[in-house]
Protein backbone atom coordinates (compact mmCIF):
# COMPACT_ATOMS: atom_id res chain seq x y z
CA UNK A 1 0.00 0.00 0.00
CA UNK A 2 1.03 3.60 -0.52
CA UNK A 3 2.48 5.32 2.54
CA UNK A 4 2.10 9.08 2.65
CA UNK A 5 5.14 11.22 3.50
CA UNK A 6 3.08 13.08 6.11
CA UNK A 7 2.42 9.81 7.96
CA UNK A 8 6.11 8.91 7.87
CA UNK A 9 6.98 12.32 9.32
CA UNK A 10 4.32 11.93 12.01
CA UNK A 11 5.75 8.56 13.03
CA UNK A 12 9.29 9.92 12.97
CA UNK A 13 8.24 12.80 15.22
CA UNK A 14 6.58 10.39 17.66
CA UNK A 15 9.46 7.89 17.81
CA UNK A 16 12.62 9.70 16.59
CA UNK A 17 13.30 6.65 14.43
CA UNK A 18 14.86 6.95 10.97
CA UNK A 19 12.75 7.87 7.94
CA UNK A 20 13.08 4.47 6.24
CA UNK A 21 12.44 2.63 9.52
CA UNK A 22 9.23 4.63 9.91
CA UNK A 23 8.15 3.92 6.33
CA UNK A 24 8.83 0.18 6.69
CA UNK A 25 6.98 0.09 10.03
CA UNK A 26 3.94 1.76 8.48
CA UNK A 27 4.02 -0.66 5.57
CA UNK A 28 4.26 -3.61 7.94
CA UNK A 29 1.37 -2.20 10.01
CA UNK A 30 -0.66 -1.59 6.84
CA UNK A 31 -0.93 2.08 7.67
CA UNK A 32 -2.08 1.61 11.30
CA UNK A 33 -0.19 4.33 13.20
CA UNK A 34 -0.39 2.75 16.67
CA UNK A 35 0.76 -0.62 15.36
CA UNK A 36 3.64 1.11 13.57
CA UNK A 37 4.70 2.75 16.86
CA UNK A 38 4.69 -0.69 18.51
CA UNK A 39 6.82 -2.09 15.67
CA UNK A 40 9.37 0.71 16.11
CA UNK A 41 9.42 0.11 19.86
CA UNK A 42 9.94 -3.61 19.44
CA UNK A 43 12.76 -3.02 16.98
CA UNK A 44 14.29 -0.67 19.50
CA UNK A 45 14.13 -3.38 22.13
CA UNK A 46 15.78 -5.83 19.75
CA UNK A 47 18.62 -3.37 19.13
CA UNK A 48 18.93 -2.84 22.88
CA UNK A 49 19.32 -6.55 23.52
CA UNK A 50 21.93 -6.85 20.78
CA UNK A 51 23.95 -4.10 22.45
CA UNK A 52 23.72 -5.50 25.97
CA UNK A 53 27.37 -6.56 25.86
CA UNK A 54 28.61 -3.12 24.83
CA UNK A 55 30.13 -0.77 27.39
CA UNK A 56 28.37 2.51 28.16
CA UNK A 57 31.19 4.61 29.63
CA UNK A 58 30.19 8.06 28.41
CA UNK A 59 27.03 9.86 29.42
CA UNK A 60 25.30 12.71 31.19
CA UNK A 61 25.18 13.28 34.96
CA UNK A 62 22.56 15.79 36.09
CA UNK A 63 21.05 16.90 39.41
CA UNK A 64 18.07 19.05 40.36
CA UNK A 65 16.41 20.35 43.53
CA UNK A 66 13.20 22.06 44.54
CA UNK A 67 14.75 23.21 47.82
CA UNK A 68 13.84 20.38 50.18
CA UNK A 69 14.17 17.49 47.73
CA UNK A 70 17.05 16.77 45.37
CA UNK A 71 17.79 14.04 42.84
CA UNK A 72 20.67 12.96 40.66
CA UNK A 73 20.71 10.68 37.62
CA UNK A 74 23.35 9.41 35.24
CA UNK A 75 22.29 8.19 31.80
CA UNK A 76 25.18 6.44 30.10
CA UNK A 77 25.92 5.94 26.42
CA UNK A 78 28.87 4.62 24.41
CA UNK A 79 30.38 7.73 22.81
CA UNK A 80 31.20 11.29 23.74
CA UNK A 81 29.45 12.40 20.55
CA UNK A 82 26.08 11.15 21.82
CA UNK A 83 26.74 12.35 25.39
CA UNK A 84 27.04 15.94 24.17
CA UNK A 85 24.03 15.73 21.87
CA UNK A 86 21.22 18.14 22.85
CA UNK A 87 18.58 15.47 22.36
CA UNK A 88 20.40 13.05 24.68
CA UNK A 89 20.81 15.73 27.36
CA UNK A 90 17.12 16.64 26.99
CA UNK A 91 16.14 12.99 27.42
CA UNK A 92 18.29 12.75 30.57
CA UNK A 93 16.62 15.93 31.85
CA UNK A 94 13.22 14.38 31.22
CA UNK A 95 14.18 11.42 33.42
CA UNK A 96 15.58 13.81 36.03
CA UNK A 97 12.34 15.82 36.13
CA UNK A 98 10.32 12.64 36.60
CA UNK A 99 12.61 11.62 39.46
CA UNK A 100 12.15 14.94 41.25
CA UNK A 101 8.40 14.93 40.73
CA UNK A 102 8.01 11.39 42.10
CA UNK A 103 11.03 10.92 44.42
CA UNK A 104 11.15 7.14 43.82
CA UNK A 105 12.95 5.03 46.42
CA UNK A 106 15.09 3.00 44.02
CA UNK A 107 16.44 2.97 40.46
CA UNK A 108 13.94 0.22 39.63
CA UNK A 109 11.09 2.42 40.85
CA UNK A 110 12.36 5.26 38.69
CA UNK A 111 12.56 3.03 35.61
CA UNK A 112 8.95 1.94 36.18
CA UNK A 113 7.56 5.51 36.14
CA UNK A 114 5.19 6.08 33.23
CA UNK A 115 5.87 9.05 30.94
CA UNK A 116 3.64 9.66 27.95
CA UNK A 117 2.08 6.23 28.45
CA UNK A 118 5.38 4.31 28.50
CA UNK A 119 7.77 3.41 31.28
CA UNK A 120 11.15 5.13 31.49
CA UNK A 121 12.76 1.70 31.04
CA UNK A 122 10.92 1.21 27.75
CA UNK A 123 11.82 4.69 26.58
CA UNK A 124 15.50 4.07 27.29
CA UNK A 125 15.29 0.87 25.27
CA UNK A 126 13.55 2.72 22.45
CA UNK A 127 16.23 5.41 22.42
CA UNK A 128 18.86 2.67 22.24
CA UNK A 129 17.24 1.61 18.98
CA UNK A 130 16.94 5.16 17.70
CA UNK A 131 20.47 6.28 18.61
CA UNK A 132 22.17 2.98 17.86
CA UNK A 133 24.17 2.91 21.11
CA UNK A 134 23.65 1.08 24.36
CA UNK A 135 21.97 3.39 26.89
CA UNK A 136 21.91 2.64 30.59
CA UNK A 137 20.58 4.44 33.66
CA UNK A 138 23.70 3.78 35.72
CA UNK A 139 22.89 5.90 38.76
CA UNK A 140 19.97 7.38 40.67
CA UNK A 141 20.08 8.97 44.09
CA UNK A 142 17.89 11.28 46.15
CA UNK A 143 18.18 13.48 49.23
CA UNK A 144 15.49 15.01 51.42
CA UNK A 145 16.57 17.80 53.78
CA UNK A 146 15.55 21.19 55.14
CA UNK A 147 17.66 22.80 52.41
CA UNK A 148 19.36 21.23 49.39
CA UNK A 149 21.90 22.41 46.85
CA UNK A 150 23.22 20.87 43.66
CA UNK A 151 26.41 21.34 41.66
CA UNK A 152 26.93 20.11 38.09
CA UNK A 153 30.48 20.31 36.81
CA UNK A 154 30.82 21.73 33.27
CA UNK A 155 30.55 18.90 30.76
CA UNK A 156 27.90 16.96 32.73
CA UNK A 157 30.40 14.30 33.84
CA UNK A 158 30.20 14.96 37.58
CA UNK A 159 27.51 16.25 39.92
CA UNK A 160 26.89 16.61 43.64
CA UNK A 161 23.90 17.06 45.91
CA UNK A 162 24.16 18.29 49.52
CA UNK A 163 21.41 18.42 52.14
CA UNK A 164 21.55 20.73 55.18
CA UNK A 165 19.70 20.67 58.49
CA UNK A 166 18.44 24.24 58.00
CA UNK A 167 18.18 26.91 55.32
CA UNK A 168 21.65 28.20 54.49
CA UNK A 169 23.26 31.02 52.54
CA UNK A 170 23.46 30.31 48.81
CA UNK A 171 27.23 30.82 48.58
CA UNK A 172 27.86 28.65 51.64
CA UNK A 173 25.83 25.84 50.09
CA UNK A 174 27.69 26.18 46.81
CA UNK A 175 31.04 26.05 48.64
CA UNK A 176 30.12 22.75 50.28
CA UNK A 177 28.76 21.26 47.05
CA UNK A 178 32.05 22.10 45.34
CA UNK A 179 34.00 20.66 48.30
CA UNK A 180 32.17 17.36 47.77
CA UNK A 181 32.95 17.50 44.04
CA UNK A 182 36.66 18.23 44.56
CA UNK A 183 37.46 16.08 47.61
CA UNK A 184 35.15 13.05 47.09
CA UNK A 185 34.33 12.26 50.73
CA UNK A 186 32.89 8.82 51.48
CA UNK A 187 30.54 9.90 54.29
CA UNK A 188 29.29 12.99 56.13
CA UNK A 189 31.05 11.97 59.35
CA UNK A 190 32.71 8.83 60.70
CA UNK A 191 29.31 7.63 61.99
CA UNK A 192 28.30 7.22 58.35
CA UNK A 193 31.11 4.79 57.50
CA UNK A 194 30.10 1.11 57.72
CA UNK A 195 31.82 -0.82 60.52
CA UNK A 196 33.29 -3.33 58.07
CA UNK A 197 35.07 -0.47 56.25
CA UNK A 198 36.42 0.87 59.56
CA UNK A 199 37.63 -2.61 60.55
CA UNK A 200 39.26 -3.06 57.15
CA UNK A 201 41.09 0.29 57.37
CA UNK A 202 42.24 -0.56 60.91
CA UNK A 203 43.66 -3.90 59.75
CA UNK A 204 45.43 -2.22 56.84
CA UNK A 205 47.00 0.18 59.35
CA UNK A 206 48.16 -2.73 61.52
CA UNK A 207 49.67 -4.63 58.59
CA UNK A 208 51.46 -1.53 57.31
CA UNK A 209 52.94 -0.91 60.75
CA UNK A 210 54.01 -4.54 61.01
CA UNK A 211 55.68 -4.39 57.57
CA UNK A 212 57.51 -1.27 58.73
CA UNK A 213 58.95 -3.26 61.62
CA UNK A 214 57.01 -1.55 64.41
CA UNK A 215 56.78 -3.41 67.77
CA UNK A 216 53.72 -5.68 68.15
CA UNK A 217 52.55 -3.82 71.25
CA UNK A 218 52.42 -0.57 69.23
CA UNK A 219 50.47 -1.87 66.23
CA UNK A 220 46.99 -1.01 67.54
CA UNK A 221 48.00 2.50 68.55
CA UNK A 222 49.61 3.17 65.16
CA UNK A 223 46.62 1.67 63.33
CA UNK A 224 44.24 3.88 65.31
CA UNK A 225 46.27 6.96 64.39
CA UNK A 226 46.08 6.04 60.71
CA UNK A 227 42.36 5.36 61.05
CA UNK A 228 41.86 8.83 62.50
CA UNK A 229 43.73 10.26 59.53
CA UNK A 230 41.43 8.28 57.24
CA UNK A 231 38.39 9.82 58.99
CA UNK A 232 39.89 13.30 58.56
CA UNK A 233 40.60 12.87 54.87
CA UNK A 234 37.51 10.86 53.89
CA UNK A 235 34.58 12.32 55.86
CA UNK A 236 33.12 15.61 54.68
CA UNK A 237 32.76 17.43 58.01
CA UNK A 238 36.31 16.52 59.06
CA UNK A 239 38.02 17.34 55.78
CA UNK A 240 40.10 20.50 55.48
CA UNK A 241 37.89 23.20 53.95
CA UNK A 242 39.57 23.61 50.57
CA UNK A 243 38.77 27.30 50.12
CA UNK A 244 40.48 28.20 53.38
CA UNK A 245 42.98 25.47 54.23
CA UNK A 246 43.09 26.43 57.91
CA UNK A 247 39.83 24.95 59.19
CA UNK A 248 37.68 21.88 58.73
CA UNK A 249 34.37 21.90 56.88
CA UNK A 250 32.61 21.52 60.25
CA UNK A 251 34.43 24.57 61.60
CA UNK A 252 33.61 26.54 58.46
CA UNK A 253 29.90 25.77 58.82
CA UNK A 254 29.93 26.71 62.50
CA UNK A 255 31.64 30.01 61.64
CA UNK A 256 28.61 30.79 59.48
CA UNK A 257 25.94 29.42 61.85
CA UNK A 258 26.77 27.45 65.01
CA UNK A 259 23.86 25.04 64.34
CA UNK A 260 24.42 24.52 60.61
CA UNK A 261 25.55 21.09 59.42
CA UNK A 262 25.31 18.67 56.50
CA UNK A 263 22.83 15.82 56.82
CA UNK A 264 23.49 13.98 53.56
CA UNK A 265 25.26 14.24 50.22
CA UNK A 266 25.54 12.47 46.88
CA UNK A 267 28.44 12.48 44.45
CA UNK A 268 28.67 10.69 41.12
CA UNK A 269 31.21 10.94 38.33
CA UNK A 270 31.74 9.16 35.03
CA UNK A 271 35.49 9.63 35.35
CA UNK A 272 35.93 7.11 38.16
XYZ file of C-alpha atoms in Angstrom:
272
model
C 0.000 0.000 0.000
C 1.031 3.601 -0.525
C 2.482 5.319 2.543
C 2.102 9.075 2.652
C 5.136 11.215 3.499
C 3.076 13.082 6.113
C 2.422 9.805 7.961
C 6.109 8.910 7.865
C 6.980 12.317 9.317
C 4.322 11.929 12.012
C 5.746 8.555 13.031
C 9.286 9.915 12.970
C 8.238 12.800 15.221
C 6.582 10.386 17.656
C 9.459 7.892 17.814
C 12.622 9.699 16.594
C 13.302 6.650 14.429
C 14.860 6.948 10.966
C 12.749 7.873 7.939
C 13.083 4.472 6.237
C 12.440 2.633 9.521
C 9.227 4.626 9.905
C 8.152 3.923 6.335
C 8.828 0.182 6.691
C 6.982 0.089 10.028
C 3.938 1.756 8.485
C 4.017 -0.658 5.566
C 4.256 -3.612 7.944
C 1.369 -2.198 10.008
C -0.657 -1.590 6.842
C -0.931 2.084 7.674
C -2.078 1.606 11.298
C -0.188 4.334 13.197
C -0.392 2.752 16.666
C 0.762 -0.622 15.356
C 3.639 1.110 13.569
C 4.697 2.751 16.857
C 4.694 -0.692 18.509
C 6.818 -2.088 15.673
C 9.369 0.708 16.107
C 9.420 0.114 19.864
C 9.936 -3.611 19.436
C 12.757 -3.021 16.975
C 14.288 -0.666 19.498
C 14.132 -3.378 22.130
C 15.783 -5.827 19.748
C 18.622 -3.373 19.130
C 18.928 -2.836 22.883
C 19.322 -6.554 23.517
C 21.934 -6.848 20.776
C 23.949 -4.101 22.446
C 23.724 -5.500 25.971
C 27.368 -6.565 25.864
C 28.607 -3.121 24.834
C 30.127 -0.771 27.392
C 28.370 2.512 28.157
C 31.187 4.609 29.625
C 30.185 8.056 28.413
C 27.031 9.859 29.419
C 25.300 12.714 31.186
C 25.177 13.279 34.962
C 22.555 15.790 36.089
C 21.047 16.904 39.407
C 18.066 19.046 40.362
C 16.412 20.355 43.528
C 13.197 22.057 44.542
C 14.746 23.211 47.816
C 13.843 20.379 50.179
C 14.172 17.486 47.727
C 17.046 16.767 45.372
C 17.786 14.041 42.839
C 20.672 12.960 40.660
C 20.710 10.680 37.621
C 23.347 9.412 35.239
C 22.294 8.194 31.803
C 25.180 6.442 30.098
C 25.922 5.936 26.418
C 28.866 4.615 24.407
C 30.375 7.730 22.814
C 31.204 11.292 23.736
C 29.446 12.401 20.548
C 26.083 11.147 21.816
C 26.745 12.345 25.394
C 27.040 15.939 24.166
C 24.028 15.732 21.868
C 21.224 18.139 22.851
C 18.585 15.469 22.360
C 20.404 13.054 24.677
C 20.810 15.729 27.356
C 17.123 16.644 26.990
C 16.145 12.986 27.416
C 18.295 12.755 30.572
C 16.622 15.929 31.853
C 13.217 14.379 31.218
C 14.178 11.418 33.424
C 15.579 13.812 36.028
C 12.342 15.824 36.131
C 10.318 12.641 36.597
C 12.607 11.620 39.458
C 12.152 14.939 41.251
C 8.396 14.930 40.726
C 8.014 11.394 42.103
C 11.028 10.923 44.421
C 11.150 7.141 43.817
C 12.948 5.035 46.419
C 15.089 2.999 44.015
C 16.440 2.970 40.459
C 13.939 0.219 39.633
C 11.089 2.423 40.853
C 12.357 5.264 38.685
C 12.557 3.033 35.608
C 8.954 1.943 36.184
C 7.561 5.509 36.139
C 5.195 6.085 33.233
C 5.873 9.049 30.943
C 3.636 9.658 27.947
C 2.079 6.233 28.449
C 5.377 4.310 28.505
C 7.772 3.407 31.283
C 11.146 5.127 31.488
C 12.759 1.695 31.040
C 10.916 1.205 27.748
C 11.821 4.691 26.580
C 15.503 4.073 27.286
C 15.289 0.865 25.270
C 13.549 2.722 22.445
C 16.227 5.405 22.419
C 18.857 2.673 22.244
C 17.237 1.607 18.981
C 16.938 5.164 17.705
C 20.467 6.282 18.614
C 22.170 2.977 17.864
C 24.174 2.906 21.106
C 23.654 1.076 24.361
C 21.975 3.386 26.890
C 21.906 2.643 30.589
C 20.579 4.436 33.662
C 23.696 3.779 35.723
C 22.893 5.899 38.763
C 19.973 7.383 40.666
C 20.075 8.968 44.094
C 17.886 11.277 46.152
C 18.182 13.481 49.226
C 15.490 15.009 51.423
C 16.567 17.804 53.784
C 15.551 21.194 55.140
C 17.659 22.799 52.409
C 19.361 21.227 49.391
C 21.897 22.407 46.854
C 23.225 20.875 43.658
C 26.408 21.337 41.657
C 26.930 20.110 38.090
C 30.479 20.310 36.808
C 30.819 21.730 33.266
C 30.545 18.899 30.758
C 27.903 16.957 32.733
C 30.398 14.298 33.837
C 30.203 14.957 37.584
C 27.507 16.249 39.918
C 26.893 16.605 43.636
C 23.897 17.065 45.913
C 24.158 18.286 49.515
C 21.415 18.420 52.142
C 21.552 20.727 55.176
C 19.696 20.674 58.492
C 18.445 24.242 58.003
C 18.183 26.914 55.319
C 21.652 28.197 54.492
C 23.264 31.021 52.539
C 23.459 30.309 48.809
C 27.229 30.821 48.585
C 27.864 28.653 51.643
C 25.826 25.842 50.089
C 27.689 26.184 46.806
C 31.038 26.055 48.636
C 30.123 22.752 50.283
C 28.757 21.264 47.052
C 32.054 22.101 45.337
C 33.995 20.660 48.297
C 32.175 17.363 47.768
C 32.946 17.499 44.043
C 36.660 18.228 44.560
C 37.460 16.078 47.610
C 35.154 13.053 47.093
C 34.329 12.255 50.733
C 32.892 8.816 51.477
C 30.542 9.895 54.285
C 29.286 12.987 56.126
C 31.050 11.966 59.354
C 32.711 8.832 60.696
C 29.314 7.633 61.989
C 28.298 7.221 58.352
C 31.110 4.789 57.504
C 30.101 1.106 57.725
C 31.821 -0.817 60.516
C 33.289 -3.334 58.067
C 35.069 -0.474 56.250
C 36.418 0.871 59.556
C 37.633 -2.610 60.549
C 39.265 -3.056 57.151
C 41.087 0.293 57.367
C 42.239 -0.564 60.910
C 43.656 -3.904 59.749
C 45.425 -2.223 56.840
C 47.000 0.176 59.349
C 48.156 -2.731 61.523
C 49.665 -4.631 58.595
C 51.457 -1.532 57.313
C 52.940 -0.910 60.749
C 54.008 -4.545 61.012
C 55.676 -4.395 57.571
C 57.510 -1.275 58.728
C 58.952 -3.261 61.625
C 57.011 -1.548 64.406
C 56.777 -3.410 67.768
C 53.719 -5.680 68.147
C 52.552 -3.818 71.251
C 52.421 -0.568 69.227
C 50.474 -1.867 66.232
C 46.988 -1.010 67.538
C 48.004 2.502 68.547
C 49.606 3.173 65.165
C 46.623 1.672 63.332
C 44.245 3.883 65.311
C 46.269 6.955 64.389
C 46.079 6.041 60.715
C 42.364 5.355 61.048
C 41.860 8.832 62.503
C 43.733 10.258 59.526
C 41.425 8.281 57.236
C 38.394 9.819 58.988
C 39.894 13.295 58.559
C 40.596 12.868 54.871
C 37.505 10.859 53.889
C 34.575 12.320 55.865
C 33.123 15.614 54.681
C 32.763 17.426 58.010
C 36.308 16.518 59.064
C 38.021 17.344 55.778
C 40.099 20.497 55.483
C 37.889 23.199 53.945
C 39.565 23.614 50.570
C 38.770 27.303 50.122
C 40.484 28.196 53.382
C 42.983 25.467 54.231
C 43.095 26.426 57.914
C 39.832 24.951 59.188
C 37.677 21.878 58.728
C 34.369 21.900 56.878
C 32.611 21.517 60.248
C 34.434 24.567 61.599
C 33.610 26.545 58.461
C 29.898 25.773 58.823
C 29.927 26.714 62.505
C 31.635 30.007 61.644
C 28.610 30.791 59.484
C 25.943 29.417 61.848
C 26.767 27.448 65.007
C 23.862 25.036 64.339
C 24.421 24.516 60.612
C 25.554 21.090 59.420
C 25.314 18.671 56.496
C 22.827 15.822 56.825
C 23.490 13.979 53.557
C 25.263 14.235 50.220
C 25.541 12.469 46.877
C 28.442 12.484 44.447
C 28.674 10.688 41.117
C 31.211 10.944 38.333
C 31.736 9.163 35.029
C 35.495 9.634 35.350
C 35.933 7.111 38.156
